[in-house]
């Protein structure tokens, strides 16, 4: 196999020409193929041949045994294609540390499975992170002494999403599913970390932790994949405090455990700059007979915000005496749809429904209300509303997007909306509504619709147009012009205004009726379409979109967007909008039209 080498040639060239050559090289990234019959037989050979900025594609459904090495190049994208490749340490290790030691900066790894890391120091990792900037997505790391182990680097930001971690840990309590060192930030989202062997399902010393829409749990004795003999410790451990957002997670402690505390914060010394903890809209499950749901070290004096959480089972809510506790729900057996199958949506009539309070924003501007929710396995979906306590919204009606013309107001809150025939009726105010399909009349009240805008006067309106079914779930709804499209089943729908076509899927609309087949229909009268408008990109994912006045802002990628109305600015993130394009980098655009 011929490897690229321009070093000896460049040494003989004039300095100006060397600069030109290197610039041209950097501008022309290559894709290196790995697998049987490909350019490289195994990943490490491709890593060694790669230049900065290259992409390495590893053929899936193959096992690469003992392929261990360091990764020194920068800005690489390493991804499994045509299935998920399996990287088996098979008794080998790189540098006495890991299967892959990531020394390069800004490395992205996607769609790989890694297992079997063992080293003499008993902390062998699937991935040892030693560079600056790292992203992992859609991967499965299991049965290693550490899933991920990172060193301290306060210039580094780590993003982990749509990934699974299981059965990692040597068994001594010092190794974990994930062990993140003192980096600048960790974002951990839409992932599943479970069954750590004595260690923690997530341990992070990051200065800023953003942990949302994940599941942390472990199987009970006798169940498939049980590691009860290993007795996992903390589900989430943030030992040095730091500004930390823990939002929309399912966090379960098994009956067999090595520590009765579930979420730990600052217990090893609050050495990070931030001491502010936000625990919002999580569902905690304690299968043990005692414990503390949120254990906060004595060195943390800043009151934690603990709001809109479900605490199921025995135990105290928190060890911090001055914590701010708002609208949480504690019960031995909360009214879930089906606790045994992890359907943790509030059941009909549950006191968790419409009982949440608005958490607002952190001083940093971070929006604390959940807009998405965890979907098993290691995924996410748009959250229907933020009015219910816990990690999941109830199986109720879905909030609709901003108002369009073509609606006739029929009642104020507390009145009765009457009309002829069967029509869609929406209830709410401003840009937030819940809709149902009703015949004849309906009470315009929270009891019927839920409360889409707490503490705000609401109205009912009915749709003046008929609906034409255009696609089943999973298909594409196509039409000419701009129409309002609704997605759902029975009497429960989510609607958006779309031009030309739209995928009829949960990824686009959220899931208004979980576990029920849905359809898309469009409003036959296109007079409901908004005035012509243009969209101007205002921010990349994670940045702040700013603009004048009140405008629609859309967030997504390709043809999949979520649109909401804001005044002045908004953080361009899944936390605000939900995730309309899973696993894809997104951006925000602002409408040319003011409200």
XYZ file of C-alpha atoms in Angstrom:
595
model
C 0.000 0.000 0.000
C 1.452 3.330 -1.028
C 1.367 6.024 1.634
C 1.500 9.733 0.927
C 4.775 11.434 1.881
C 5.681 14.945 0.770
C 8.201 15.648 3.527
C 11.432 14.999 1.529
C 10.145 16.960 -1.465
C 9.018 19.912 0.618
C 12.425 20.131 2.286
C 14.007 21.030 -1.060
C 11.453 23.687 -2.016
C 11.628 27.407 -1.390
C 9.810 28.462 1.808
C 7.074 30.349 -0.065
C 6.355 27.325 -2.208
C 6.249 25.112 0.874
C 3.569 27.355 2.377
C 1.600 27.185 -0.864
C 1.897 23.411 -1.039
C 0.818 22.931 2.566
C -2.145 25.256 2.109
C -3.256 23.301 -0.920
C -2.834 20.039 0.995
C -4.966 21.301 3.878
C -7.683 22.441 1.488
C -8.023 19.020 -0.121
C -9.099 16.555 2.553
C -9.210 12.910 1.530
C -11.490 10.015 2.419
C -9.615 6.864 3.396
C -11.484 3.541 3.176
C -10.931 0.719 5.672
C -12.033 -2.893 5.508
C -11.733 -6.112 3.549
C -10.678 -5.271 -0.001
C -10.418 -1.560 0.822
C -7.478 0.844 0.727
C -6.497 -0.085 4.296
C -7.170 -3.403 5.988
C -7.619 -1.977 9.495
C -8.331 1.438 11.038
C -4.903 2.106 12.590
C -3.165 1.873 9.224
C -5.498 4.558 7.935
C -4.947 6.728 11.016
C -1.190 6.587 10.442
C -1.568 7.546 6.774
C -4.117 10.298 7.298
C -3.469 13.992 7.043
C -5.166 16.662 9.117
C -8.781 17.065 8.047
C -9.190 13.650 6.432
C -12.172 11.323 6.833
C -11.654 7.635 7.608
C -14.576 5.366 6.724
C -14.509 1.924 8.350
C -16.590 -0.836 6.788
C -19.210 -2.050 9.206
C -20.254 -5.563 10.179
C -16.587 -6.535 10.499
C -14.486 -7.252 13.597
C -11.063 -5.613 13.762
C -9.122 -7.550 16.408
C -6.156 -6.124 18.257
C -6.101 -2.966 16.145
C -4.772 -0.580 18.796
C -2.890 2.675 18.231
C -2.587 6.384 18.835
C -4.350 9.004 16.716
C -2.110 12.045 16.278
C -3.626 13.935 13.351
C -6.064 16.806 13.880
C -9.588 17.460 12.601
C -10.214 13.860 11.609
C -13.656 12.340 11.125
C -13.668 8.604 11.818
C -16.914 6.830 11.061
C -18.354 3.390 10.556
C -20.232 2.906 7.294
C -22.553 0.181 5.984
C -23.124 -1.148 9.471
C -21.194 -0.705 12.698
C -17.558 -1.887 12.809
C -16.470 -3.724 15.965
C -13.058 -2.926 17.436
C -11.981 -5.777 19.737
C -8.867 -5.090 21.820
C -8.267 -8.843 21.904
C -5.657 -8.538 24.656
C -3.720 -5.677 23.062
C -3.418 -2.016 24.076
C -1.811 1.180 22.811
C 0.809 2.792 25.060
C -0.518 0.915 28.068
C -3.625 3.117 27.964
C -6.412 2.200 25.560
C -7.601 0.728 22.294
C -7.272 4.132 20.640
C -5.334 6.957 22.304
C -6.728 10.161 20.826
C -3.908 12.696 20.845
C -5.111 14.808 17.939
C -7.335 17.845 18.291
C -10.946 18.147 17.151
C -11.473 14.458 16.460
C -14.950 13.127 15.663
C -15.746 9.408 15.967
C -19.084 8.075 14.756
C -20.801 4.689 14.639
C -18.219 2.322 16.141
C -18.385 -0.451 18.735
C -15.352 -0.900 20.988
C -14.708 -3.486 23.690
C -12.130 -5.494 25.591
C -9.695 -2.786 26.749
C -7.417 -4.094 29.537
C -4.088 -2.686 30.762
C -1.746 -3.466 33.685
C -2.877 -0.321 35.544
C -6.468 -1.623 35.467
C -7.855 1.510 33.789
C -7.708 0.556 30.121
C -10.139 2.594 28.038
C -11.801 2.094 24.721
C -10.929 5.751 24.067
C -8.262 7.686 25.949
C -8.653 11.397 25.214
C -5.469 13.487 25.301
C -6.175 16.132 22.648
C -8.301 19.267 22.609
C -11.876 18.981 21.357
C -13.623 15.637 20.847
C -16.991 14.378 19.591
C -18.444 10.876 19.870
C -21.814 9.958 18.430
C -23.888 6.886 17.624
C -21.380 4.474 19.164
C -21.372 1.606 21.675
C -18.525 1.200 24.179
C -18.779 -1.799 26.484
C -16.832 -4.310 28.560
C -13.724 -2.175 28.971
C -11.987 -1.071 32.164
C -13.115 2.445 31.194
C -15.422 3.332 28.365
C -13.903 6.792 27.908
C -11.086 8.219 30.022
C -9.988 11.796 29.447
C -7.180 13.790 30.973
C -7.379 17.340 32.303
C -7.473 20.014 29.588
C -9.362 23.208 30.368
C -9.226 24.230 26.692
C -11.137 21.123 25.594
C -14.850 20.737 24.884
C -16.265 17.211 24.694
C -19.570 16.285 23.037
C -21.045 12.795 23.417
C -24.441 12.050 21.886
C -26.637 9.164 20.716
C -24.255 6.618 22.242
C -24.420 3.663 24.616
C -22.032 2.707 27.408
C -22.380 -0.547 29.320
C -20.519 -2.917 31.617
C -17.322 -0.840 31.785
C -15.163 -0.771 34.926
C -12.433 -2.933 36.422
C -14.492 -3.500 39.542
C -12.449 -1.490 42.030
C -14.581 1.660 42.000
C -11.889 3.760 40.309
C -12.914 3.056 36.726
C -16.238 3.861 35.096
C -18.457 3.822 32.036
C -17.153 7.342 31.396
C -14.530 9.273 33.322
C -14.138 12.835 32.038
C -11.281 14.861 33.501
C -11.085 18.575 34.231
C -11.988 19.802 30.749
C -13.688 23.065 29.863
C -17.050 21.490 29.075
C -18.858 18.203 28.670
C -22.115 17.900 26.752
C -23.697 14.468 27.214
C -27.071 13.993 25.536
C -29.436 11.408 24.039
C -27.300 8.572 25.382
C -27.706 5.421 27.472
C -25.164 4.596 30.181
C -25.856 1.520 32.248
C -24.457 -1.301 34.356
C -21.081 0.178 35.268
C -19.040 -2.417 37.156
C -18.842 -0.903 40.671
C -17.901 2.480 39.176
C -20.167 5.302 38.023
C -22.318 5.425 34.920
C -20.962 8.941 34.324
C -18.182 10.740 36.180
C -17.146 14.210 35.070
C -14.786 16.802 36.508
C -15.610 19.245 33.694
C -15.963 22.920 34.541
C -19.336 23.012 32.761
C -21.557 19.938 32.434
C -24.617 19.873 30.187
C -26.328 16.532 30.724
C -29.746 16.180 29.174
C -32.189 13.656 27.725
C -30.237 10.537 28.710
C -30.970 7.321 30.541
C -28.739 6.151 33.378
C -29.772 2.785 34.765
C -28.680 -0.726 35.619
C -30.401 -4.066 35.325
C -31.684 -5.975 38.314
C -30.305 -9.358 39.422
C -31.329 -12.193 37.137
C -32.175 -10.004 34.156
C -30.425 -10.236 30.812
C -27.117 -8.334 30.885
C -27.326 -8.076 34.668
C -24.191 -6.873 36.433
C -25.742 -6.944 39.870
C -22.619 -8.647 41.227
C -20.710 -5.528 40.196
C -23.061 -3.199 42.099
C -22.700 0.158 40.300
C -22.030 3.261 42.381
C -23.297 6.793 41.584
C -25.389 7.013 38.466
C -23.982 10.502 37.806
C -20.989 11.938 39.659
C -19.802 15.551 39.308
C -17.228 15.475 42.128
C -15.699 18.947 41.650
C -19.005 20.803 41.108
C -18.940 23.225 38.147
C -21.864 24.902 36.404
C -24.010 21.851 35.680
C -27.326 21.411 33.898
C -28.985 18.035 34.535
C -32.226 18.192 32.566
C -34.708 15.659 31.223
C -32.872 12.483 32.222
C -34.060 9.114 33.503
C -31.747 8.287 36.423
C -32.258 4.909 38.090
C -30.426 3.309 40.994
C -30.685 -0.495 41.199
C -31.365 -2.357 44.404
C -27.834 -3.803 44.281
C -25.493 -0.828 44.428
C -22.197 0.303 45.948
C -23.413 3.728 47.065
C -26.896 4.858 48.117
C -26.526 8.301 46.480
C -27.809 8.666 42.927
C -26.596 12.065 41.659
C -23.494 13.376 43.440
C -22.200 16.945 43.158
C -19.104 18.525 44.678
C -18.491 15.722 47.169
C -14.722 15.610 46.461
C -14.293 19.370 46.806
C -15.954 22.141 44.806
C -12.778 23.177 42.977
C -14.380 24.190 39.678
C -15.168 27.893 39.113
C -18.946 27.387 39.033
C -20.913 26.044 41.990
C -24.394 26.216 40.402
C -26.401 23.040 39.832
C -29.708 22.882 37.932
C -31.681 19.630 38.278
C -34.820 20.090 36.191
C -37.482 17.717 34.806
C -35.678 14.475 35.532
C -37.278 11.187 36.529
C -35.326 9.555 39.370
C -36.020 5.910 40.201
C -34.626 4.389 43.389
C -35.025 0.621 43.507
C -33.107 0.426 46.790
C -34.656 0.819 50.224
C -32.897 4.082 51.035
C -30.620 6.731 49.587
C -30.277 10.357 48.571
C -31.435 11.419 45.134
C -29.257 14.562 44.882
C -26.251 14.453 47.209
C -24.390 17.784 47.378
C -21.036 18.220 49.097
C -20.737 20.430 52.156
C -18.368 22.771 50.297
C -21.137 23.875 47.923
C -22.965 26.860 49.400
C -24.818 27.991 46.253
C -28.401 26.662 46.458
C -29.088 24.024 43.843
C -32.253 24.455 41.775
C -34.239 21.208 41.966
C -37.469 21.682 40.017
C -40.127 19.629 38.214
C -38.493 16.279 39.032
C -40.088 12.930 39.821
C -38.524 11.119 42.784
C -39.771 7.529 42.770
C -38.979 5.253 45.678
C -37.456 5.676 49.107
C -34.866 8.269 50.036
C -34.351 11.940 50.767
C -34.503 14.420 47.901
C -31.243 16.220 48.701
C -28.568 16.613 51.333
C -28.332 20.386 50.792
C -30.354 22.258 53.374
C -30.688 25.481 51.361
C -31.528 23.921 47.987
C -34.387 25.514 46.050
C -37.124 22.883 45.664
C -40.020 23.671 43.319
C -42.934 21.565 42.070
C -41.278 18.167 42.444
C -43.283 14.956 42.849
C -42.184 12.291 45.324
C -43.987 8.965 45.633
C -43.214 5.338 46.314
C -44.904 4.376 43.045
C -45.733 7.375 40.823
C -48.504 6.980 38.264
C -46.468 6.072 35.187
C -48.039 4.449 32.143
C -45.951 1.288 32.693
C -43.033 1.393 35.113
C -41.995 -2.196 34.345
C -41.383 -1.443 30.666
C -39.893 2.018 31.306
C -42.884 3.807 29.832
C -42.429 6.691 32.232
C -44.964 9.042 30.683
C -47.458 10.193 33.326
C -50.590 8.058 33.213
C -53.997 9.637 32.706
C -55.059 11.433 35.856
C -51.547 11.498 37.286
C -50.771 14.440 39.600
C -47.635 14.979 37.489
C -49.721 16.281 34.568
C -49.902 20.072 34.197
C -48.194 20.455 37.575
C -44.801 21.797 36.487
C -43.650 25.367 36.977
C -41.577 27.417 34.558
C -37.860 27.084 35.422
C -36.860 30.075 33.315
C -33.214 30.557 32.380
C -29.924 30.314 34.227
C -27.832 33.488 34.693
C -25.763 32.284 31.725
C -28.868 32.483 29.509
C -29.230 28.696 29.332
C -32.906 27.748 28.903
C -33.825 25.279 31.647
C -37.174 24.015 30.312
C -36.947 20.683 28.451
C -37.966 20.768 24.802
C -36.913 17.181 24.008
C -37.014 13.853 25.817
C -35.027 10.609 25.811
C -36.076 7.855 23.412
C -34.713 4.347 23.890
C -32.169 3.228 22.748
C -29.777 6.220 22.862
C -31.914 8.667 20.934
C -34.295 11.558 21.464
C -37.577 13.027 20.351
C -39.296 16.384 20.585
C -41.189 16.917 23.829
C -44.860 17.719 23.377
C -45.073 20.241 26.212
C -43.224 21.441 29.285
C -46.196 21.498 31.646
C -45.744 18.010 33.101
C -43.356 17.016 35.880
C -40.578 14.579 35.029
C -38.508 13.536 32.035
C -41.549 12.784 29.864
C -44.639 14.659 28.834
C -47.964 12.898 29.191
C -49.597 11.197 26.228
C -51.835 14.207 25.737
C -52.436 16.711 23.004
C -49.479 18.369 21.362
C -48.568 22.005 21.302
C -49.011 23.533 17.857
C -46.841 26.161 16.199
C -47.634 29.866 15.839
C -51.028 31.030 14.686
C -51.921 31.271 11.014
C -54.919 32.900 9.423
C -57.936 30.714 8.719
C -58.915 30.275 12.387
C -62.177 31.588 13.831
C -62.141 32.482 17.516
C -65.087 30.824 19.206
C -64.646 31.207 22.981
C -62.587 32.653 25.763
C -61.123 30.427 28.462
C -63.988 29.058 30.562
C -66.543 29.365 27.755
C -67.873 26.891 25.190
C -66.709 26.784 21.582
C -69.590 25.810 19.246
C -69.622 25.195 15.489
C -71.140 22.886 12.874
C -69.659 19.551 11.868
C -66.229 18.239 12.887
C -63.332 20.672 13.083
C -59.928 21.105 14.613
C -60.074 23.346 17.690
C -56.989 24.955 19.162
C -56.605 26.328 22.695
C -53.884 28.623 23.975
C -52.431 32.083 23.546
C -49.699 33.924 21.674
C -47.726 31.340 19.703
C -48.473 28.278 21.849
C -51.579 26.139 21.333
C -52.934 22.642 21.881
C -55.303 21.252 19.254
C -57.966 18.546 19.174
C -60.470 17.405 16.575
C -63.996 17.865 17.956
C -67.601 17.545 16.759
C -70.229 20.187 17.587
C -68.860 21.905 20.692
C -66.167 21.737 23.338
C -65.418 23.410 26.670
C -62.582 25.903 26.294
C -60.661 24.869 29.415
C -57.503 23.353 30.873
C -59.544 20.315 31.891
C -60.109 19.458 28.225
C -56.888 20.623 26.582
C -54.292 20.831 29.329
C -52.573 24.157 29.936
C -50.208 25.177 27.108
C -49.533 28.640 28.612
C -49.748 28.571 32.433
C -50.985 31.742 34.143
C -51.950 33.362 30.821
C -55.530 33.930 29.584
C -56.349 31.621 26.678
C -58.886 31.380 23.868
C -60.341 28.713 21.590
C -60.522 28.921 17.791
C -61.671 26.428 15.187
C -60.116 25.729 11.798
C -61.996 26.921 8.761
C -60.461 24.429 6.336
C -60.707 20.730 5.605
C -57.745 18.319 5.741
C -56.403 16.066 2.974
C -54.408 13.010 4.070
C -51.065 12.982 2.249
C -48.840 10.344 3.884
C -48.577 7.613 6.467
C -45.916 7.761 9.171
C -42.517 7.286 7.550
C -43.642 8.617 4.174
C -43.412 12.040 2.560
C -46.309 14.478 2.386
C -46.130 16.369 -0.928
C -48.252 19.196 -2.320
C -47.933 22.443 -4.238
C -47.558 25.799 -2.529
C -47.524 26.397 1.221
C -49.955 24.590 3.528
C -50.384 23.800 7.174
C -49.536 20.108 7.728
C -50.724 18.179 10.752
C -49.232 14.911 12.073
C -50.790 12.529 14.557
C -53.735 10.182 15.011
C -57.265 10.176 16.360
C -57.899 13.607 17.822
C -54.313 14.516 18.680
C -52.025 16.299 16.206
C -48.989 18.536 15.888
C -49.064 21.013 13.001
C -46.460 22.992 11.070
C -46.576 25.328 8.074
C -44.566 23.830 5.194
C -43.788 24.605 1.562
C -43.673 21.800 -1.016
C -43.133 18.635 1.041
C -42.238 17.324 4.471
C -41.236 13.988 6.001
C -44.118 12.510 7.985
C -42.081 11.505 11.031
C -41.412 11.995 14.732
C -38.060 13.554 13.850
C -39.845 16.471 12.197
C -42.985 16.849 14.321
C -42.241 15.155 17.622
C -44.489 12.293 18.735
C -48.006 13.452 19.693
C -49.315 9.885 20.124
C -46.519 7.539 21.275
C -46.743 3.899 20.134
C -49.651 4.683 17.779
C -49.446 4.762 13.963
C -49.759 8.321 12.693
C -50.563 10.091 9.424
C -49.977 13.483 7.835
C -52.672 15.700 6.319
C -52.490 19.172 4.841
C -55.016 21.984 4.967
C -56.799 22.020 1.620
C -57.120 25.808 1.660
C -53.668 27.308 1.166
C -54.996 30.679 2.270
C -53.705 29.716 5.716
C -50.152 30.113 4.444
C -48.114 32.982 5.833
C -46.887 35.837 3.710
C -43.797 35.193 1.612
C -40.686 35.322 3.729
C -36.994 34.597 3.531
C -34.755 32.956 6.101
C -31.346 34.273 7.075
C -28.835 32.144 8.978
C -28.135 33.741 12.345
C -26.195 31.140 14.353
C -24.648 27.706 14.332
C -25.660 25.016 16.818
C -24.672 26.074 20.324
C -24.381 29.786 19.478
C -26.715 32.717 20.152
C -29.036 33.936 17.383
C -29.726 37.683 17.711
C -32.148 39.868 15.750
C -34.436 42.876 16.079
C -38.063 42.675 17.194
C -40.156 39.506 17.492
C -39.631 36.928 14.758
C -39.915 33.255 13.905
C -36.634 31.375 14.300
C -36.179 27.952 12.768
C -33.621 25.366 13.906
C -32.505 22.274 12.041
C -30.752 21.042 8.929
C -31.685 20.095 5.369
C -35.476 20.022 5.187
C -36.103 19.275 8.883
C -36.731 22.279 11.111
C -38.526 23.298 14.287
C -39.872 26.865 14.281
C -40.558 28.985 17.361
C -41.188 32.681 17.990
C -38.759 34.791 20.037
C -37.952 38.405 20.788
C -34.406 39.714 20.433
C -32.330 36.543 20.742
C -32.388 32.802 21.371
C -29.833 30.082 22.058
C -29.531 27.846 18.987
C -29.662 24.450 20.703
C -31.556 21.189 21.169
C -32.358 22.311 24.715
C -34.488 25.135 23.329
C -35.937 23.614 20.155
C -35.691 19.849 20.543
C -33.695 17.906 17.958
C -35.342 17.859 14.499
C -32.329 16.267 12.755
C -30.759 13.620 14.972
C -27.010 13.232 14.628
C -26.672 16.156 12.204
C -25.078 19.541 12.840
C -27.823 22.167 12.866
C -28.145 25.931 12.572
C -30.667 28.677 13.260
C -32.240 31.004 10.720
C -34.408 34.034 11.431
C -37.467 35.060 9.413
C -37.429 38.275 7.419
C -40.924 39.029 8.753
C -41.514 40.646 12.120
C -44.550 39.756 14.225
